[in-house]
PDB file of C-alpha atoms and ligand atoms in Angstrom:
ATOM      1  CA  MET H   5      17.669  -0.140  -4.716  1.00  0.00           C
ATOM      2  CA  LEU H   6      16.200   3.160  -3.045  1.00  0.00           C
ATOM      3  CA  LEU H   7      15.811   6.217  -5.373  1.00  0.00           C
ATOM      4  CA  GLU H   8      16.699   8.272  -2.341  1.00  0.00           C
ATOM      5  CA  GLU H   9      20.161   6.435  -1.746  1.00  0.00           C
ATOM      6  CA  MET H  10      20.741   6.894  -5.823  1.00  0.00           C
ATOM      7  CA  ALA H  11      22.412  10.298  -6.726  1.00  0.00           C
ATOM      8  CA  TRP H  12      21.657  11.905 -10.425  1.00  0.00           C
ATOM      9  CA  PRO H  13      24.209   9.922 -12.108  1.00  0.00           C
ATOM     10  CA  ASP H  14      23.349   6.539 -11.022  1.00  0.00           C
ATOM     11  CA  VAL H  15      19.429   7.717 -11.894  1.00  0.00           C
ATOM     12  CA  GLU H  16      20.793   8.553 -15.493  1.00  0.00           C
ATOM     13  CA  GLN H  17      23.206   5.503 -15.782  1.00  0.00           C
ATOM     14  CA  TYR H  18      19.854   3.219 -14.522  1.00  0.00           C
ATOM     15  CA  LEU H  19      17.225   4.999 -17.377  1.00  0.00           C
ATOM     16  CA  ALA H  20      19.922   4.071 -20.142  1.00  0.00           C
ATOM     17  CA  HIS H  21      18.907   0.564 -19.817  1.00  0.00           C
ATOM     18  CA  ASP H  22      15.516   0.121 -17.703  1.00  0.00           C
ATOM     19  CA  GLN H  23      12.580   2.374 -17.717  1.00  0.00           C
ATOM     20  CA  ARG H  24      10.998   0.665 -14.549  1.00  0.00           C
ATOM     21  CA  LEU H  25      10.288   2.414 -11.404  1.00  0.00           C
ATOM     22  CA  ILE H  26       8.472   1.143  -7.946  1.00  0.00           C
ATOM     23  CA  LEU H  27       6.168   3.903  -6.479  1.00  0.00           C
ATOM     24  CA  VAL H  28       4.507   3.661  -2.946  1.00  0.00           C
ATOM     25  CA  THR H  29       1.329   4.918  -1.788  1.00  0.00           C
ATOM     26  CA  GLY H  30       0.382   4.545   2.269  1.00  0.00           C
ATOM     27  CA  SER H  31      -1.614   6.352   4.671  1.00  0.00           C
ATOM     28  CA  PHE H  32      -1.409   7.666   8.191  1.00  0.00           C
ATOM     29  CA  GLU H  33      -4.504   6.359   9.987  1.00  0.00           C
ATOM     30  CA  GLN H  34      -5.839   4.583  12.745  1.00  0.00           C
ATOM     31  CA  HIS H  35      -5.627   1.153  12.828  1.00  0.00           C
ATOM     32  CA  GLY H  36      -7.453  -0.116  15.628  1.00  0.00           C
ATOM     33  CA  ARG H  37      -6.256  -0.226  19.317  1.00  0.00           C
ATOM     34  CA  HIS H  38      -3.368  -2.465  18.440  1.00  0.00           C
ATOM     35  CA  LEU H  39      -1.412  -1.178  15.425  1.00  0.00           C
ATOM     36  CA  GLY H  40       0.910   1.937  14.750  1.00  0.00           C
ATOM     37  CA  GLU H  41      -0.775   4.847  12.574  1.00  0.00           C
ATOM     38  CA  GLY H  42       1.847   4.061  10.018  1.00  0.00           C
ATOM     39  CA  THR H  43       0.934   0.753   9.111  1.00  0.00           C
ATOM     40  CA  ASP H  44      -0.247   1.250   5.537  1.00  0.00           C
ATOM     41  CA  ARG H  45       2.762   2.923   4.403  1.00  0.00           C
ATOM     42  CA  ILE H  46       5.506   0.466   6.187  1.00  0.00           C
ATOM     43  CA  THR H  47       3.744  -2.626   4.865  1.00  0.00           C
ATOM     44  CA  ALA H  48       3.506  -1.306   1.437  1.00  0.00           C
ATOM     45  CA  GLU H  49       7.420   0.166   1.411  1.00  0.00           C
ATOM     46  CA  THR H  50       8.252  -3.371   3.116  1.00  0.00           C
ATOM     47  CA  ILE H  51       6.628  -4.949  -0.303  1.00  0.00           C
ATOM     48  CA  ALA H  52       7.991  -2.553  -2.546  1.00  0.00           C
ATOM     49  CA  ARG H  53      11.509  -2.605  -1.190  1.00  0.00           C
ATOM     50  CA  ARG H  54      11.540  -6.504  -1.648  1.00  0.00           C
ATOM     51  CA  LEU H  55      10.193  -6.349  -4.887  1.00  0.00           C
ATOM     52  CA  GLY H  56      13.012  -3.929  -5.705  1.00  0.00           C
ATOM     53  CA  GLU H  57      15.655  -5.708  -4.426  1.00  0.00           C
ATOM     54  CA  GLU H  58      14.380  -9.054  -6.120  1.00  0.00           C
ATOM     55  CA  THR H  59      14.049  -6.913  -9.413  1.00  0.00           C
ATOM     56  CA  GLY H  60      16.812  -4.750  -9.468  1.00  0.00           C
ATOM     57  CA  VAL H  61      14.012  -1.724  -9.959  1.00  0.00           C
ATOM     58  CA  PRO H  62      14.470   1.372  -7.739  1.00  0.00           C
ATOM     59  CA  VAL H  63      11.805   2.135  -5.285  1.00  0.00           C
ATOM     60  CA  ALA H  64      10.770   5.717  -5.226  1.00  0.00           C
ATOM     61  CA  PRO H  65      10.091   7.286  -1.344  1.00  0.00           C
ATOM     62  CA  ALA H  66       6.431   6.508  -0.224  1.00  0.00           C
ATOM     63  CA  VAL H  67       3.606   9.064  -0.025  1.00  0.00           C
ATOM     64  CA  PRO H  68       3.133   9.026   3.600  1.00  0.00           C
ATOM     65  CA  PHE H  69      -0.345  10.097   3.585  1.00  0.00           C
ATOM     66  CA  GLY H  70      -3.338   9.188   2.056  1.00  0.00           C
ATOM     67  CA  MET H  71      -7.338   9.626   1.623  1.00  0.00           C
ATOM     68  CA  SER H  72      -8.239   9.056   5.427  1.00  0.00           C
ATOM     69  CA  LEU H  73     -11.204  11.126   6.190  1.00  0.00           C
ATOM     70  CA  HIS H  74     -13.410   8.763   7.408  1.00  0.00           C
ATOM     71  CA  HIS H  75     -10.741   7.637  10.123  1.00  0.00           C
ATOM     72  CA  MET H  76     -10.661  11.208  11.064  1.00  0.00           C
ATOM     73  CA  LYS H  77     -12.645  10.575  14.544  1.00  0.00           C
ATOM     74  CA  PHE H  78      -9.967   8.512  15.715  1.00  0.00           C
ATOM     75  CA  PRO H  79      -7.056  10.533  17.214  1.00  0.00           C
ATOM     76  CA  GLY H  80      -3.551  10.773  15.019  1.00  0.00           C
ATOM     77  CA  THR H  81      -5.205  10.297  11.701  1.00  0.00           C
ATOM     78  CA  ILE H  82      -3.595  12.809   9.252  1.00  0.00           C
ATOM     79  CA  SER H  83      -5.612  12.746   5.771  1.00  0.00           C
ATOM     80  CA  LEU H  84      -5.327  14.118   2.464  1.00  0.00           C
ATOM     81  CA  LYS H  85      -8.203  15.233   0.476  1.00  0.00           C
ATOM     82  CA  PRO H  86      -9.395  13.062  -2.515  1.00  0.00           C
ATOM     83  CA  ALA H  87      -8.457  15.795  -5.107  1.00  0.00           C
ATOM     84  CA  THR H  88      -5.020  16.696  -3.163  1.00  0.00           C
ATOM     85  CA  LEU H  89      -3.892  12.994  -2.907  1.00  0.00           C
ATOM     86  CA  THR H  90      -4.823  12.616  -6.942  1.00  0.00           C
ATOM     87  CA  MET H  91      -2.512  15.803  -7.314  1.00  0.00           C
ATOM     88  CA  VAL H  92      -0.025  14.473  -5.409  1.00  0.00           C
ATOM     89  CA  ILE H  93       0.321  11.412  -7.479  1.00  0.00           C
ATOM     90  CA  VAL H  94      -0.333  13.090 -10.696  1.00  0.00           C
ATOM     91  CA  ASP H  95       2.718  15.476  -9.722  1.00  0.00           C
ATOM     92  CA  VAL H  96       4.700  12.414  -8.358  1.00  0.00           C
ATOM     93  CA  ILE H  97       4.122  10.335 -11.892  1.00  0.00           C
ATOM     94  CA  THR H  98       4.695  13.575 -14.193  1.00  0.00           C
ATOM     95  CA  SER H  99       8.229  14.323 -12.366  1.00  0.00           C
ATOM     96  CA  VAL H 100       9.505  10.859 -12.962  1.00  0.00           C
ATOM     97  CA  TYR H 101       7.788  10.597 -16.754  1.00  0.00           C
ATOM     98  CA  ALA H 102      10.272  13.750 -17.276  1.00  0.00           C
ATOM     99  CA  HIS H 103      13.205  11.769 -16.824  1.00  0.00           C
ATOM    100  CA  GLY H 104      12.298   8.781 -18.780  1.00  0.00           C
ATOM    101  CA  PHE H 105      10.746   6.337 -16.503  1.00  0.00           C
ATOM    102  CA  ARG H 106       7.773   4.739 -18.589  1.00  0.00           C
ATOM    103  CA  ARG H 107       6.674   1.944 -16.695  1.00  0.00           C
ATOM    104  CA  LEU H 108       5.275   2.318 -12.962  1.00  0.00           C
ATOM    105  CA  PHE H 109       4.389  -0.494 -10.414  1.00  0.00           C
ATOM    106  CA  ILE H 110       2.428   1.237  -7.809  1.00  0.00           C
ATOM    107  CA  VAL H 111       2.605  -0.725  -4.546  1.00  0.00           C
ATOM    108  CA  ASN H 112      -0.889   0.680  -2.728  1.00  0.00           C
ATOM    109  CA  GLY H 113      -1.076  -0.005   1.074  1.00  0.00           C
ATOM    110  CA  HIS H 114      -4.821   1.528   1.556  1.00  0.00           C
ATOM    111  CA  GLY H 115      -8.151   1.116   0.069  1.00  0.00           C
ATOM    112  CA  GLY H 116      -9.010   4.466   0.497  1.00  0.00           C
ATOM    113  CA  ASN H 117      -6.489   5.684  -1.913  1.00  0.00           C
ATOM    114  CA  LYS H 118      -8.152   3.534  -4.807  1.00  0.00           C
ATOM    115  CA  GLY H 119     -10.173   6.564  -6.168  1.00  0.00           C
ATOM    116  CA  ALA H 120      -7.404   9.123  -6.208  1.00  0.00           C
ATOM    117  CA  ILE H 121      -4.729   6.731  -7.792  1.00  0.00           C
ATOM    118  CA  GLU H 122      -7.661   6.012 -10.560  1.00  0.00           C
ATOM    119  CA  ALA H 123      -8.234   9.392 -11.257  1.00  0.00           C
ATOM    120  CA  ALA H 124      -4.344  10.297 -11.290  1.00  0.00           C
ATOM    121  CA  LEU H 125      -3.980   7.556 -13.646  1.00  0.00           C
ATOM    122  CA  ALA H 126      -6.823   8.407 -15.771  1.00  0.00           C
ATOM    123  CA  GLU H 127      -5.086  11.897 -16.363  1.00  0.00           C
ATOM    124  CA  THR H 128      -1.693  11.104 -16.693  1.00  0.00           C
ATOM    125  CA  THR H 129      -1.784   7.741 -18.847  1.00  0.00           C
ATOM    126  CA  ASN H 130      -3.857  10.381 -21.422  1.00  0.00           C
ATOM    127  CA  SER H 131      -1.459  12.997 -21.283  1.00  0.00           C
ATOM    128  CA  LEU H 132       1.746  11.266 -21.108  1.00  0.00           C
ATOM    129  CA  PRO H 133       2.675   8.958 -24.189  1.00  0.00           C
ATOM    130  CA  GLY H 134       4.235   5.839 -23.872  1.00  0.00           C
ATOM    131  CA  LEU H 135       3.456   5.664 -20.139  1.00  0.00           C
ATOM    132  CA  ARG H 136       2.142   2.186 -18.728  1.00  0.00           C
ATOM    133  CA  VAL H 137       1.079   1.649 -15.046  1.00  0.00           C
ATOM    134  CA  LYS H 138       0.033  -1.193 -13.230  1.00  0.00           C
ATOM    135  CA  VAL H 139      -1.143  -0.833  -9.320  1.00  0.00           C
ATOM    136  CA  GLY H 140      -1.022  -3.671  -6.766  1.00  0.00           C
ATOM    137  CA  HIS H 141      -3.451  -3.394  -3.615  1.00  0.00           C
ATOM    138  CA  TRP H 142      -1.397  -5.899  -1.776  1.00  0.00           C
ATOM    139  CA  TRP H 143      -3.867  -7.331   0.402  1.00  0.00           C
ATOM    140  CA  GLN H 144      -6.318  -8.082  -2.469  1.00  0.00           C
ATOM    141  CA  GLU H 145      -3.851  -9.941  -4.523  1.00  0.00           C
ATOM    142  CA  ALA H 146      -5.156 -13.379  -5.701  1.00  0.00           C
ATOM    143  CA  ALA H 147      -2.431 -15.341  -3.647  1.00  0.00           C
ATOM    144  CA  VAL H 148      -3.011 -13.512  -0.692  1.00  0.00           C
ATOM    145  CA  ASP H 149      -6.852 -13.675  -0.887  1.00  0.00           C
ATOM    146  CA  GLU H 150      -6.454 -17.625  -1.376  1.00  0.00           C
ATOM    147  CA  TYR H 151      -4.369 -17.759   1.457  1.00  0.00           C
ATOM    148  CA  LEU H 152      -6.316 -15.617   3.835  1.00  0.00           C
ATOM    149  CA  ARG H 153      -9.544 -17.487   3.165  1.00  0.00           C
ATOM    150  CA  ARG H 154      -7.867 -21.051   3.241  1.00  0.00           C
ATOM    151  CA  THR H 155      -5.902 -20.475   6.615  1.00  0.00           C
ATOM    152  CA  PHE H 156      -8.257 -17.868   8.339  1.00  0.00           C
ATOM    153  CA  GLY H 157     -11.607 -18.100   6.772  1.00  0.00           C
ATOM    154  CA  GLY H 158     -12.003 -14.590   5.069  1.00  0.00           C
ATOM    155  CA  THR H 159     -10.314 -11.453   3.587  1.00  0.00           C
ATOM    156  CA  GLU H 160      -8.569  -8.566   5.060  1.00  0.00           C
ATOM    157  CA  TYR H 161     -10.173  -5.336   5.575  1.00  0.00           C
ATOM    158  CA  HIS H 162      -8.567  -3.158   8.130  1.00  0.00           C
ATOM    159  CA  ALA H 163      -6.320  -3.648  10.793  1.00  0.00           C
ATOM    160  CA  SER H 164      -7.047  -7.291  10.897  1.00  0.00           C
ATOM    161  CA  VAL H 165      -4.968 -10.339  10.653  1.00  0.00           C
ATOM    162  CA  ALA H 166      -3.282  -9.593   7.239  1.00  0.00           C
ATOM    163  CA  GLU H 167      -2.044  -6.137   8.501  1.00  0.00           C
ATOM    164  CA  THR H 168      -1.054  -7.166  12.071  1.00  0.00           C
ATOM    165  CA  SER H 169       0.849 -10.150  10.432  1.00  0.00           C
ATOM    166  CA  VAL H 170       2.627  -8.070   8.160  1.00  0.00           C
ATOM    167  CA  MET H 171       3.453  -5.280  11.066  1.00  0.00           C
ATOM    168  CA  LEU H 172       4.677  -8.192  13.381  1.00  0.00           C
ATOM    169  CA  ALA H 173       7.270  -9.447  10.792  1.00  0.00           C
ATOM    170  CA  VAL H 174       8.521  -6.234  10.020  1.00  0.00           C
ATOM    171  CA  ARG H 175       7.715  -3.696  12.814  1.00  0.00           C
ATOM    172  CA  PRO H 176       6.800  -5.552  16.009  1.00  0.00           C
ATOM    173  CA  GLN H 177       7.396  -2.373  18.046  1.00  0.00           C
ATOM    174  CA  ALA H 178       4.267  -0.822  16.651  1.00  0.00           C
ATOM    175  CA  VAL H 179       2.102  -3.998  17.321  1.00  0.00           C
ATOM    176  CA  HIS H 180       0.311  -3.961  20.799  1.00  0.00           C
ATOM    177  CA  MET H 181      -1.069  -7.460  20.841  1.00  0.00           C
ATOM    178  CA  ASP H 182      -2.048  -7.160  24.434  1.00  0.00           C
ATOM    179  CA  ARG H 183      -4.455  -4.300  23.266  1.00  0.00           C
ATOM    180  CA  ALA H 184      -5.905  -6.327  20.152  1.00  0.00           C
ATOM    181  CA  VAL H 185      -9.579  -7.301  20.041  1.00  0.00           C
ATOM    182  CA  ALA H 186     -11.745  -9.244  18.023  1.00  0.00           C
ATOM    183  CA  ALA H 187     -12.603  -6.751  14.973  1.00  0.00           C
ATOM    184  CA  LYS H 188     -16.355  -6.355  13.879  1.00  0.00           C
ATOM    185  CA  VAL H 189     -17.057  -7.893  10.650  1.00  0.00           C
ATOM    186  CA  TYR H 190     -16.815  -5.686   7.586  1.00  0.00           C
ATOM    187  CA  GLY H 191     -20.283  -4.295   6.128  1.00  0.00           C
ATOM    188  CA  GLY H 192     -19.237  -2.367   3.569  1.00  0.00           C
ATOM    189  CA  LEU H 193     -18.564   0.795   4.931  1.00  0.00           C
ATOM    190  CA  LEU H 194     -15.476   2.059   3.264  1.00  0.00           C
ATOM    191  CA  TYR H 195     -17.168   5.544   2.254  1.00  0.00           C
ATOM    192  CA  SER H 196     -18.967   6.221   5.293  1.00  0.00           C
ATOM    193  CA  SER H 197     -18.580   9.414   7.004  1.00  0.00           C
ATOM    194  CA  ALA H 198     -16.105   9.409   9.974  1.00  0.00           C
ATOM    195  CA  GLU H 199     -18.754   9.746  12.259  1.00  0.00           C
ATOM    196  CA  LEU H 200     -20.503   6.528  11.133  1.00  0.00           C
ATOM    197  CA  PHE H 201     -17.452   4.547  10.746  1.00  0.00           C
ATOM    198  CA  ARG H 202     -16.745   5.211  14.474  1.00  0.00           C
ATOM    199  CA  GLN H 203     -20.095   4.144  15.322  1.00  0.00           C
ATOM    200  CA  HIS H 204     -20.047   1.290  13.266  1.00  0.00           C
ATOM    201  CA  TYR H 205     -16.167  -0.073  14.400  1.00  0.00           C
ATOM    202  CA  PRO H 206     -15.706   1.651  17.712  1.00  0.00           C
ATOM    203  CA  ASP H 207     -12.467   0.055  18.327  1.00  0.00           C
ATOM    204  CA  GLY H 208     -11.327   1.169  14.812  1.00  0.00           C
ATOM    205  CA  ALA H 209     -10.622  -2.242  13.385  1.00  0.00           C
ATOM    206  CA  ALA H 210     -12.667  -4.280  10.817  1.00  0.00           C
ATOM    207  CA  GLY H 211     -12.533  -7.868   9.512  1.00  0.00           C
ATOM    208  CA  LEU H 212     -10.823 -10.596  10.854  1.00  0.00           C
ATOM    209  CA  ASP H 213      -9.812 -11.323  14.421  1.00  0.00           C
ATOM    210  CA  PRO H 214      -6.083  -9.920  14.546  1.00  0.00           C
ATOM    211  CA  ARG H 215      -5.353 -12.088  17.670  1.00  0.00           C
ATOM    212  CA  GLN H 216      -4.911 -15.111  14.790  1.00  0.00           C
ATOM    213  CA  ALA H 217      -2.015 -12.944  13.689  1.00  0.00           C
ATOM    214  CA  SER H 218       1.508 -14.103  13.876  1.00  0.00           C
ATOM    215  CA  SER H 219       4.994 -12.928  12.170  1.00  0.00           C
ATOM    216  CA  GLU H 220       5.329 -16.099  10.136  1.00  0.00           C
ATOM    217  CA  ALA H 221       2.066 -15.605   8.383  1.00  0.00           C
ATOM    218  CA  GLY H 222       3.412 -12.079   7.744  1.00  0.00           C
ATOM    219  CA  GLU H 223       6.400 -13.585   5.945  1.00  0.00           C
ATOM    220  CA  HIS H 224       4.525 -15.567   4.038  1.00  0.00           C
ATOM    221  CA  LEU H 225       2.220 -13.001   3.135  1.00  0.00           C
ATOM    222  CA  ILE H 226       4.685 -10.571   1.813  1.00  0.00           C
ATOM    223  CA  SER H 227       6.768 -13.714  -0.284  1.00  0.00           C
ATOM    224  CA  LEU H 228       3.251 -14.205  -1.971  1.00  0.00           C
ATOM    225  CA  VAL H 229       2.612 -10.706  -2.922  1.00  0.00           C
ATOM    226  CA  VAL H 230       6.112  -9.941  -3.766  1.00  0.00           C
ATOM    227  CA  ALA H 231       6.324 -13.121  -6.006  1.00  0.00           C
ATOM    228  CA  ALA H 232       3.362 -12.219  -7.662  1.00  0.00           C
ATOM    229  CA  TYR H 233       4.400  -8.523  -8.418  1.00  0.00           C
ATOM    230  CA  LYS H 234       7.530  -9.848  -9.750  1.00  0.00           C
ATOM    231  CA  THR H 235       5.817 -11.790 -12.491  1.00  0.00           C
ATOM    232  CA  GLN H 236       3.831  -8.744 -13.010  1.00  0.00           C
ATOM    233  CA  MET H 237       6.935  -6.519 -13.233  1.00  0.00           C
ATOM    234  CA  GLU H 238       7.948  -8.596 -16.379  1.00  0.00           C
ATOM    235  CA  SER H 239       5.268  -8.118 -18.731  1.00  0.00           C
ATOM    236  CA  TRP H 240       4.087  -4.462 -19.796  1.00  0.00           C
ATOM    237  CA  ASP H 241       1.770  -5.703 -22.516  1.00  0.00           C
ATOM    238  CA  ASP H 242      -1.247  -6.968 -20.954  1.00  0.00           C
TER     239      ASP H 242
HETATM  240 ZN1   ZN S  20      -4.140  -0.373   6.525  1.00  0.00          ZN
END
């Protein structure tokens, strides 16, 4: 169920029996030499839509831009400032709350969005009575992390094996495997300047070798994360 395909009477009817809604936050930024710039939105949106199909909960349109200032030295990246992204998320939540949505699940596709999401939630959960929000940074979900460590010997950081696998499964035309190179191991530079980021990661990717990626692994990752979120969507008391 996509909110963009529902008319207002459909939304009204849904709200009469359920207050849950799935939100999506993406980014538009470089993803190494081999992945499309829309990767973070496409992966998060895919997970959110499957979650919506399995739970019957509508999915709001994705916020397509994220906080990507540290990727600005690579061509194509479009970034919001942290304060702008925070305000966008606050306004989206305030809007859906006004209509009666009270249980929000945010599927986030980009690590650089975390600070803005937390700031937006600190504000809205304190100003909007009865609002409950859960956030899933999909590549860090426990089952995903465990699978990546067991299968590939590490965890995802940026444009490495997990993102590449999911993209091979859902948007192969945005994956250029002939240009994938071994990514440099992540060294904890998420909040570095754009200059320093490019210096440290000249190809743009960091983490596990994306050449190990496969569409089968991508499908498996999606099913792991959707199953975990489905359980989390059932209870809002923890
Ligand atoms: Zn990404």
